[in-house]
Amino acid sequence: MKDPITISITGAAGQIGYALLFRIASGAMFGVDQPVSLRLIEIEPGMKALAGVVMELDDCAFPLLHSIEATSDLNVGFTGANWALLVGSVPRGPGMERKDLLQVNGKIFTNQGQAIAANAANDIRTLVVGNPCNTNALIAMNNASGVPKERFFAMTRLDENRAKSQLAAKAGCHHSEVSNLCIWGNHSATQYPDFIHAKIKGQPVTNVISDGAWLEGEFISQVQQRGAAIIQARGASSAASAANGVVDTVRSLTTPTPKGDWTSVAVCSDGAYGIEKDLIASMPIRTEDGKSWDVVRDLEIDPFSQSKIDITVKELCEERAAVKDLIKVDS
Ligand code: NAX
């Protein structure tokens, strides 16, 4: 049996946490031969519900679940973490502006970045899910002194999966036949689901779906607005599909990317595709060994795509400017 790996999860008693923990413990994230130790982090008011979640995890008697620690102390929560999944954040309240939300959450991710730097394992990788996830990841990264920037990610995989599903439905094929789908930019309503480079059964999407107006219009807005549509239908935001996006993201970063394909995740920009350096922006990435990753750098960007990428990158710059006091860089 392998040694257990340690996964710290914030917001563990929330909706996404409830859909996520059981899948990690069952082996869906790291494989069916990899034991896991869970460190579950909540704020004080969430600790009672978290105790109930821990009871349910116990009651599953998962063979791979090595240990569970439930805590509201960040230093305890991130001790020895190989992966930190930052799911918890404060939702936007009535009358709260985006700028207020950025500030409130910014403080949370400042503390979490510092606690990760002080307590996690040397190979720590951090995936931020809690919104606004790109900018929260930017703040955590800038406050995690000594942790390499390429170990910070923000989740856009749910958006990628949503886009694949929409394209498959339009083309009348199975979603597994859609590949090379990249989400660019921010996990927000400005994101750009890139259908130009996407493929269906190995063919360019634009050869398979002839309805260009749908691709340029309804397709993009449906992917951008999918979260809102789910809230309207379900009366609550995406949880199981978001948890599935977390599982898919971590699996994609820890296993080699299939030949010729790529995956979407927001990473620290090194200036690729003219995206401003050090923003956490979604782009196409590949990993050959399941450890290091690189941006797929040779895609030709047409003027339509460029105009969409410019919009979402501009929003990321604005978000960064709104939290510049928390990240100690000029913006
Ligand atoms: P819930 O409100 O159900 O759960 C959040 C949990 O986080 C609560 O239990 C709360 O007590 C806890 N929490 C709050 N502040 C915390 C802190 N400082 N430390 C530890 N725990 C803390 O929300 P849920 O539906 O689970 O969503 C969680 C986050 O995911 C939200 O910010 C949401 O907007 C975001 N999402 C991100 C997505 C993405 O693709 N990146 C998609 C789904 C989701 O909208």
Tab-separated table of C-alpha atoms and ligand atoms in Angstrom:
chain	number	residue	atom	x	y	z
A	1	MET	CA	0.000	0.000	0.000
A	2	LYS	CA	1.237	3.518	-0.860
A	3	ASP	CA	1.765	6.143	1.860
A	4	PRO	CA	-1.313	8.346	2.303
A	5	ILE	CA	-1.374	11.778	0.730
A	6	THR	CA	-2.852	14.685	2.641
A	7	ILE	CA	-5.605	16.841	1.206
A	8	SER	CA	-6.768	19.974	3.025
A	9	ILE	CA	-10.215	21.238	2.082
A	10	THR	CA	-11.728	24.530	3.205
A	11	GLY	CA	-15.489	25.030	3.270
A	12	ALA	CA	-15.722	21.313	3.928
A	13	ALA	CA	-19.236	21.477	5.403
A	14	GLY	CA	-20.640	23.430	2.466
A	15	GLN	CA	-22.569	22.175	-0.546
A	16	ILE	CA	-19.546	21.492	-2.729
A	17	GLY	CA	-17.664	20.010	0.212
A	18	TYR	CA	-20.505	17.552	0.791
A	19	ALA	CA	-20.364	16.424	-2.826
A	20	LEU	CA	-16.550	16.355	-2.929
A	21	LEU	CA	-15.270	14.636	0.206
A	22	PHE	CA	-16.911	11.292	-0.458
A	23	ARG	CA	-15.497	11.140	-3.970
A	24	ILE	CA	-11.968	11.884	-2.734
A	25	ALA	CA	-12.324	9.274	0.005
A	26	SER	CA	-13.595	6.682	-2.480
A	27	GLY	CA	-10.509	7.041	-4.693
A	28	ALA	CA	-12.044	9.040	-7.562
A	29	MET	CA	-9.466	11.810	-7.303
A	30	PHE	CA	-6.129	10.077	-6.711
A	31	GLY	CA	-6.878	6.528	-7.802
A	32	VAL	CA	-8.107	3.365	-6.169
A	33	ASP	CA	-4.678	2.390	-4.814
A	34	GLN	CA	-3.913	5.721	-3.104
A	35	PRO	CA	-4.858	6.178	0.580
A	36	VAL	CA	-5.851	9.697	1.595
A	37	SER	CA	-5.785	11.733	4.797
A	38	LEU	CA	-8.367	14.510	4.900
A	39	ARG	CA	-7.889	17.752	6.800
A	40	LEU	CA	-11.242	19.504	6.814
A	41	ILE	CA	-11.321	23.232	7.510
A	42	GLU	CA	-14.387	25.277	8.445
A	43	ILE	CA	-15.098	28.524	10.198
A	44	GLU	CA	-16.457	28.164	13.770
A	45	PRO	CA	-20.173	28.349	12.787
A	46	GLY	CA	-19.637	25.488	10.332
A	47	MET	CA	-17.943	23.124	12.798
A	48	LYS	CA	-21.150	21.447	14.048
A	49	ALA	CA	-22.273	20.582	10.521
A	50	LEU	CA	-18.734	19.455	9.758
A	51	ALA	CA	-18.867	17.040	12.695
A	52	GLY	CA	-21.915	15.477	11.028
A	53	VAL	CA	-20.079	15.168	7.725
A	54	VAL	CA	-17.185	13.461	9.526
A	55	MET	CA	-19.677	11.003	11.096
A	56	GLU	CA	-20.960	10.175	7.617
A	57	LEU	CA	-17.434	9.701	6.277
A	58	ASP	CA	-16.792	7.314	9.182
A	59	ASP	CA	-19.994	5.477	8.354
A	60	CYS	CA	-18.819	4.835	4.799
A	61	ALA	CA	-15.822	2.824	6.090
A	62	PHE	CA	-13.912	3.782	2.928
A	63	PRO	CA	-10.914	1.446	2.556
A	64	LEU	CA	-8.703	4.302	1.277
A	65	LEU	CA	-9.586	6.829	3.976
A	66	HIS	CA	-6.603	6.826	6.304
A	67	SER	CA	-7.497	9.663	8.702
A	68	ILE	CA	-9.705	12.729	9.147
A	69	GLU	CA	-8.942	15.928	11.047
A	70	ALA	CA	-11.673	18.564	11.370
A	71	THR	CA	-10.538	22.013	12.446
A	72	SER	CA	-11.100	25.750	12.282
A	73	ASP	CA	-7.397	26.425	12.869
A	74	LEU	CA	-5.632	27.097	9.562
A	75	ASN	CA	-2.234	26.042	10.898
A	76	VAL	CA	-3.626	22.662	11.915
A	77	GLY	CA	-5.689	22.428	8.742
A	78	PHE	CA	-2.805	22.824	6.300
A	79	THR	CA	-0.229	20.753	8.212
A	80	GLY	CA	1.539	18.425	5.814
A	81	ALA	CA	-0.895	19.156	2.968
A	82	ASN	CA	0.090	17.846	-0.457
A	83	TRP	CA	-3.016	19.404	-1.972
A	84	ALA	CA	-5.052	22.356	-0.685
A	85	LEU	CA	-8.533	22.673	-2.141
A	86	LEU	CA	-9.788	26.140	-1.197
A	87	VAL	CA	-13.550	25.852	-1.593
A	88	GLY	CA	-14.917	27.999	1.239
A	89	SER	CA	-15.557	31.679	0.685
A	90	VAL	CA	-18.067	34.333	1.629
A	91	PRO	CA	-20.983	34.610	-0.812
A	92	ARG	CA	-22.073	37.986	-2.132
A	93	GLY	CA	-24.699	39.383	0.268
A	94	PRO	CA	-27.521	41.842	-0.471
A	95	GLY	CA	-26.176	45.277	-1.391
A	96	MET	CA	-22.616	43.984	-1.569
A	97	GLU	CA	-20.645	45.171	-4.573
A	98	ARG	CA	-18.106	43.013	-6.394
A	99	LYS	CA	-15.360	45.203	-4.944
A	100	ASP	CA	-16.605	44.535	-1.372
A	101	LEU	CA	-16.734	40.822	-2.100
A	102	LEU	CA	-13.166	40.899	-3.391
A	103	GLN	CA	-11.997	42.650	-0.238
A	104	VAL	CA	-13.866	40.359	2.192
A	105	ASN	CA	-12.616	37.214	0.495
A	106	GLY	CA	-9.219	38.731	-0.070
A	107	LYS	CA	-8.516	38.708	3.660
A	108	ILE	CA	-9.507	35.033	3.897
A	109	PHE	CA	-7.143	34.056	1.089
A	110	THR	CA	-4.332	36.181	2.506
A	111	ASN	CA	-4.471	34.167	5.736
A	112	GLN	CA	-4.841	30.880	3.913
A	113	GLY	CA	-1.864	31.614	1.626
A	114	GLN	CA	0.280	32.375	4.668
A	115	ALA	CA	-0.871	29.252	6.512
A	116	ILE	CA	-0.157	27.096	3.455
A	117	ALA	CA	3.373	28.512	3.197
A	118	ALA	CA	3.990	27.890	6.901
A	119	ASN	CA	2.539	24.389	7.253
A	120	ALA	CA	2.065	22.486	4.003
A	121	ALA	CA	4.316	19.801	2.512
A	122	ASN	CA	7.106	20.793	0.117
A	123	ASP	CA	5.154	19.588	-2.903
A	124	ILE	CA	1.947	21.492	-2.001
A	125	ARG	CA	-0.362	22.320	-4.897
A	126	THR	CA	-3.352	24.604	-4.331
A	127	LEU	CA	-6.595	24.726	-6.296
A	128	VAL	CA	-8.959	27.612	-5.562
A	129	VAL	CA	-12.677	27.071	-6.144
A	130	GLY	CA	-14.237	29.714	-3.877
A	131	ASN	CA	-15.253	32.772	-5.871
A	132	PRO	CA	-13.975	35.051	-7.254
A	133	CYS	CA	-11.604	32.116	-7.679
A	134	ASN	CA	-9.004	33.612	-10.046
A	135	THR	CA	-8.371	36.632	-7.862
A	136	ASN	CA	-8.605	34.623	-4.643
A	137	ALA	CA	-5.887	32.351	-6.056
A	138	LEU	CA	-3.831	35.423	-6.975
A	139	ILE	CA	-4.053	36.641	-3.370
A	140	ALA	CA	-3.223	33.236	-1.862
A	141	MET	CA	-0.261	32.869	-4.252
A	142	ASN	CA	1.112	36.317	-3.376
A	143	ASN	CA	0.883	35.571	0.332
A	144	ALA	CA	2.389	32.086	0.234
A	145	SER	CA	5.975	33.134	0.452
A	146	GLY	CA	8.374	30.455	-0.790
A	147	VAL	CA	5.758	28.367	-2.603
A	148	PRO	CA	6.408	28.401	-6.368
A	149	LYS	CA	3.778	30.288	-8.382
A	150	GLU	CA	3.175	27.376	-10.716
A	151	ARG	CA	1.635	25.458	-7.801
A	152	PHE	CA	-1.455	27.701	-7.703
A	153	PHE	CA	-4.541	27.039	-9.792
A	154	ALA	CA	-8.119	28.311	-10.014
A	155	MET	CA	-10.938	26.162	-11.328
A	156	THR	CA	-12.413	26.585	-14.800
A	157	ARG	CA	-12.886	22.881	-15.467
A	158	LEU	CA	-16.596	22.992	-14.677
A	159	ASP	CA	-16.889	25.600	-17.436
A	160	GLU	CA	-14.929	23.363	-19.816
A	161	ASN	CA	-17.186	20.419	-19.032
A	162	ARG	CA	-20.280	22.592	-19.501
A	163	ALA	CA	-18.988	23.785	-22.886
A	164	LYS	CA	-18.237	20.236	-24.056
A	165	SER	CA	-21.691	19.123	-23.050
A	166	GLN	CA	-23.331	22.003	-24.972
A	167	LEU	CA	-21.301	21.283	-28.119
A	168	ALA	CA	-22.057	17.558	-27.941
A	169	ALA	CA	-25.784	18.226	-27.599
A	170	LYS	CA	-25.737	20.545	-30.627
A	171	ALA	CA	-23.704	18.107	-32.726
A	172	GLY	CA	-25.697	15.055	-31.596
A	173	CYS	CA	-22.629	13.215	-30.354
A	174	HIS	CA	-21.338	12.016	-26.989
A	175	HIS	CA	-19.486	14.586	-24.866
A	176	SER	CA	-16.467	12.282	-24.666
A	177	GLU	CA	-16.015	12.925	-28.392
A	178	VAL	CA	-15.407	16.643	-27.790
A	179	SER	CA	-11.749	17.546	-27.148
A	180	ASN	CA	-9.360	20.517	-27.162
A	181	LEU	CA	-11.832	22.793	-25.432
A	182	CYS	CA	-10.191	25.726	-23.701
A	183	ILE	CA	-11.792	28.240	-21.378
A	184	TRP	CA	-9.870	31.512	-21.478
A	185	GLY	CA	-9.622	34.096	-18.727
A	186	ASN	CA	-11.791	34.536	-15.688
A	187	HIS	CA	-14.261	32.103	-14.091
A	188	SER	CA	-17.023	34.664	-14.524
A	189	ALA	CA	-19.548	35.757	-17.099
A	190	THR	CA	-16.708	37.170	-19.234
A	191	GLN	CA	-14.972	33.807	-19.736
A	192	TYR	CA	-14.426	32.737	-23.343
A	193	PRO	CA	-15.160	29.090	-24.237
A	194	ASP	CA	-12.965	28.677	-27.316
A	195	PHE	CA	-14.904	26.711	-29.952
A	196	ILE	CA	-12.429	27.673	-32.700
A	197	HIS	CA	-9.758	25.226	-31.496
A	198	ALA	CA	-12.170	22.650	-30.081
A	199	LYS	CA	-12.684	19.377	-31.919
A	200	ILE	CA	-15.496	16.859	-32.301
A	201	LYS	CA	-14.316	13.350	-33.212
A	202	GLY	CA	-10.971	14.940	-34.125
A	203	GLN	CA	-12.536	17.446	-36.569
A	204	PRO	CA	-12.704	21.215	-35.961
A	205	VAL	CA	-16.024	22.057	-34.309
A	206	THR	CA	-16.641	24.652	-37.014
A	207	ASN	CA	-16.595	21.816	-39.634
A	208	VAL	CA	-19.122	19.780	-37.657
A	209	ILE	CA	-21.462	22.550	-36.458
A	210	SER	CA	-22.279	24.812	-39.381
A	211	ASP	CA	-24.423	27.201	-37.330
A	212	GLY	CA	-21.780	29.907	-36.841
A	213	ALA	CA	-24.253	32.348	-35.309
A	214	TRP	CA	-25.073	29.811	-32.583
A	215	LEU	CA	-21.393	29.199	-31.846
A	216	GLU	CA	-20.569	32.909	-31.634
A	217	GLY	CA	-23.720	33.815	-29.709
A	218	GLU	CA	-25.899	31.368	-27.819
A	219	PHE	CA	-23.156	28.804	-27.166
A	220	ILE	CA	-20.855	31.318	-25.510
A	221	SER	CA	-23.582	32.958	-23.448
A	222	GLN	CA	-25.038	29.593	-22.349
A	223	VAL	CA	-21.656	28.532	-20.981
A	224	GLN	CA	-21.100	31.944	-19.376
A	225	GLN	CA	-24.570	31.937	-17.770
A	226	ARG	CA	-24.847	28.235	-16.893
A	227	GLY	CA	-24.226	28.822	-13.183
A	228	ALA	CA	-27.079	31.332	-13.031
A	229	ALA	CA	-29.391	28.945	-14.953
A	230	ILE	CA	-28.698	26.206	-12.398
A	231	ILE	CA	-29.444	28.540	-9.494
A	232	GLN	CA	-32.732	29.457	-11.150
A	233	ALA	CA	-33.708	25.807	-11.720
A	234	ARG	CA	-32.415	24.229	-8.527
A	235	GLY	CA	-32.749	27.123	-6.123
A	236	ALA	CA	-29.116	26.561	-5.166
A	237	SER	CA	-25.804	26.884	-6.960
A	238	SER	CA	-23.978	24.048	-8.728
A	239	ALA	CA	-22.545	21.654	-6.188
A	240	ALA	CA	-22.172	18.090	-7.490
A	241	SER	CA	-20.995	19.294	-10.909
A	242	ALA	CA	-18.593	21.726	-9.224
A	243	ALA	CA	-17.235	18.916	-7.026
A	244	ASN	CA	-16.849	16.831	-10.167
A	245	GLY	CA	-14.920	19.712	-11.735
A	246	VAL	CA	-12.535	19.645	-8.759
A	247	VAL	CA	-12.010	15.887	-9.143
A	248	ASP	CA	-11.410	16.291	-12.894
A	249	THR	CA	-8.989	19.214	-12.412
A	250	VAL	CA	-6.819	17.388	-9.891
A	251	ARG	CA	-6.851	14.186	-11.959
A	252	SER	CA	-5.845	16.152	-15.048
A	253	LEU	CA	-2.963	17.792	-13.184
A	254	THR	CA	-1.737	14.501	-11.705
A	255	THR	CA	-1.965	12.246	-14.774
A	256	PRO	CA	-0.451	12.749	-18.240
A	257	THR	CA	-2.695	14.684	-20.632
A	258	PRO	CA	-3.922	12.524	-23.529
A	259	LYS	CA	-1.881	13.018	-26.706
A	260	GLY	CA	-2.920	16.057	-28.729
A	261	ASP	CA	-5.425	17.302	-26.149
A	262	TRP	CA	-5.296	19.937	-23.405
A	263	THR	CA	-7.273	20.966	-20.354
A	264	SER	CA	-8.464	24.281	-18.926
A	265	VAL	CA	-7.265	25.620	-15.625
A	266	ALA	CA	-6.402	29.109	-14.472
A	267	VAL	CA	-2.652	29.401	-13.862
A	268	CYS	CA	-0.164	32.172	-13.203
A	269	SER	CA	0.471	33.799	-16.573
A	270	ASP	CA	4.052	34.110	-17.778
A	271	GLY	CA	2.888	36.414	-20.567
A	272	ALA	CA	1.752	33.644	-22.934
A	273	TYR	CA	-0.765	34.852	-25.537
A	274	GLY	CA	-0.145	38.422	-24.383
A	275	ILE	CA	-2.021	37.763	-21.120
A	276	GLU	CA	-0.525	40.073	-18.551
A	277	LYS	CA	2.202	38.399	-16.506
A	278	ASP	CA	1.288	37.150	-13.009
A	279	LEU	CA	-2.492	37.241	-13.508
A	280	ILE	CA	-4.228	33.969	-12.683
A	281	ALA	CA	-5.909	33.338	-16.026
A	282	SER	CA	-7.421	30.242	-17.580
A	283	MET	CA	-5.655	28.892	-20.654
A	284	PRO	CA	-4.906	25.568	-22.326
A	285	ILE	CA	-2.364	23.498	-20.436
A	286	ARG	CA	-0.810	20.038	-20.705
A	287	THR	CA	1.179	17.865	-18.347
A	288	GLU	CA	3.433	15.082	-19.580
A	289	ASP	CA	4.294	13.580	-16.191
A	290	GLY	CA	1.381	14.556	-13.926
A	291	LYS	CA	3.662	16.875	-11.934
A	292	SER	CA	4.923	19.828	-13.980
A	293	TRP	CA	2.708	21.462	-16.585
A	294	ASP	CA	3.102	23.906	-19.443
A	295	VAL	CA	0.858	26.158	-21.468
A	296	VAL	CA	0.016	24.944	-24.979
A	297	ARG	CA	1.748	27.825	-26.732
A	298	ASP	CA	1.270	27.403	-30.449
A	299	LEU	CA	-2.420	28.163	-30.968
A	300	GLU	CA	-3.219	30.812	-33.526
A	301	ILE	CA	-5.686	33.296	-32.087
A	302	ASP	CA	-8.155	34.753	-34.601
A	303	PRO	CA	-9.502	38.309	-34.182
A	304	PHE	CA	-12.890	37.132	-32.815
A	305	SER	CA	-11.246	35.017	-30.099
A	306	GLN	CA	-8.732	37.763	-29.343
A	307	SER	CA	-11.511	40.288	-28.737
A	308	LYS	CA	-13.181	37.860	-26.298
A	309	ILE	CA	-9.902	37.074	-24.516
A	310	ASP	CA	-9.183	40.804	-24.200
A	311	ILE	CA	-12.518	41.371	-22.411
A	312	THR	CA	-11.982	38.658	-19.817
A	313	VAL	CA	-8.320	39.579	-19.206
A	314	LYS	CA	-9.356	43.216	-18.720
A	315	GLU	CA	-11.773	42.066	-16.007
A	316	LEU	CA	-8.971	40.139	-14.293
A	317	CYS	CA	-6.800	43.276	-14.343
A	318	GLU	CA	-9.655	45.248	-12.763
A	319	GLU	CA	-10.101	42.619	-10.051
A	320	ARG	CA	-6.384	42.686	-9.339
A	321	ALA	CA	-6.458	46.472	-9.079
A	322	ALA	CA	-9.311	46.212	-6.535
A	323	VAL	CA	-7.176	44.042	-4.217
A	324	LYS	CA	-3.770	45.546	-4.890
A	325	ASP	CA	-3.216	46.267	-1.189
A	326	LEU	CA	-3.428	42.498	-0.543
A	327	ILE	CA	-0.955	41.362	-3.161
A	328	LYS	CA	1.865	43.835	-2.856
A	329	VAL	CA	2.335	44.307	-6.613
A	330	ASP	CA	1.689	47.374	-8.734
A	331	SER	CA	-1.370	47.130	-10.943
B	1	NAX	P1	-21.609	26.947	0.627
B	1	NAX	O1	-22.048	28.284	1.116
B	1	NAX	O2	-22.579	25.816	0.607
B	1	NAX	O3	-20.357	26.456	1.462
B	1	NAX	C1	-19.263	27.288	1.744
B	1	NAX	C2	-18.676	26.800	3.042
B	1	NAX	O4	-17.481	27.521	3.243
B	1	NAX	C3	-19.576	27.044	4.250
B	1	NAX	O5	-19.731	25.837	4.976
B	1	NAX	C4	-18.821	28.108	5.043
B	1	NAX	O6	-18.991	27.954	6.436
B	1	NAX	C5	-17.389	27.821	4.620
B	1	NAX	N1	-16.481	28.945	4.761
B	1	NAX	C6	-16.718	30.265	4.584
B	1	NAX	N2	-15.611	30.979	4.857
B	1	NAX	C7	-14.648	30.090	5.189
B	1	NAX	C8	-13.302	30.223	5.590
B	1	NAX	N3	-12.733	31.415	5.729
B	1	NAX	N4	-12.619	29.102	5.878
B	1	NAX	C9	-13.181	27.891	5.773
B	1	NAX	N5	-14.465	27.703	5.423
B	1	NAX	C10	-15.192	28.791	5.120
B	1	NAX	O7	-20.991	27.208	-0.827
B	1	NAX	P2	-20.678	26.146	-1.968
B	1	NAX	O8	-21.882	25.960	-2.801
B	1	NAX	O9	-20.033	24.953	-1.381
B	1	NAX	O10	-19.647	26.983	-2.874
B	1	NAX	C11	-18.360	27.292	-2.404
B	1	NAX	C12	-17.674	28.273	-3.320
B	1	NAX	O11	-17.507	27.721	-4.615
B	1	NAX	C13	-18.456	29.574	-3.542
B	1	NAX	O12	-17.565	30.663	-3.454
B	1	NAX	C14	-18.954	29.431	-4.961
B	1	NAX	O13	-19.182	30.682	-5.573
B	1	NAX	C15	-17.809	28.698	-5.589
B	1	NAX	N6	-18.051	28.032	-6.879
B	1	NAX	C16	-17.038	27.996	-7.766
B	1	NAX	C17	-17.148	27.352	-8.969
B	1	NAX	C18	-16.018	27.307	-9.934
B	1	NAX	O14	-16.189	26.735	-11.008
B	1	NAX	N7	-14.851	27.863	-9.660
B	1	NAX	C19	-18.413	26.699	-9.369
B	1	NAX	C20	-19.322	26.414	-8.227
B	1	NAX	C21	-19.351	27.453	-7.153
B	1	NAX	O15	-20.182	28.497	-7.581
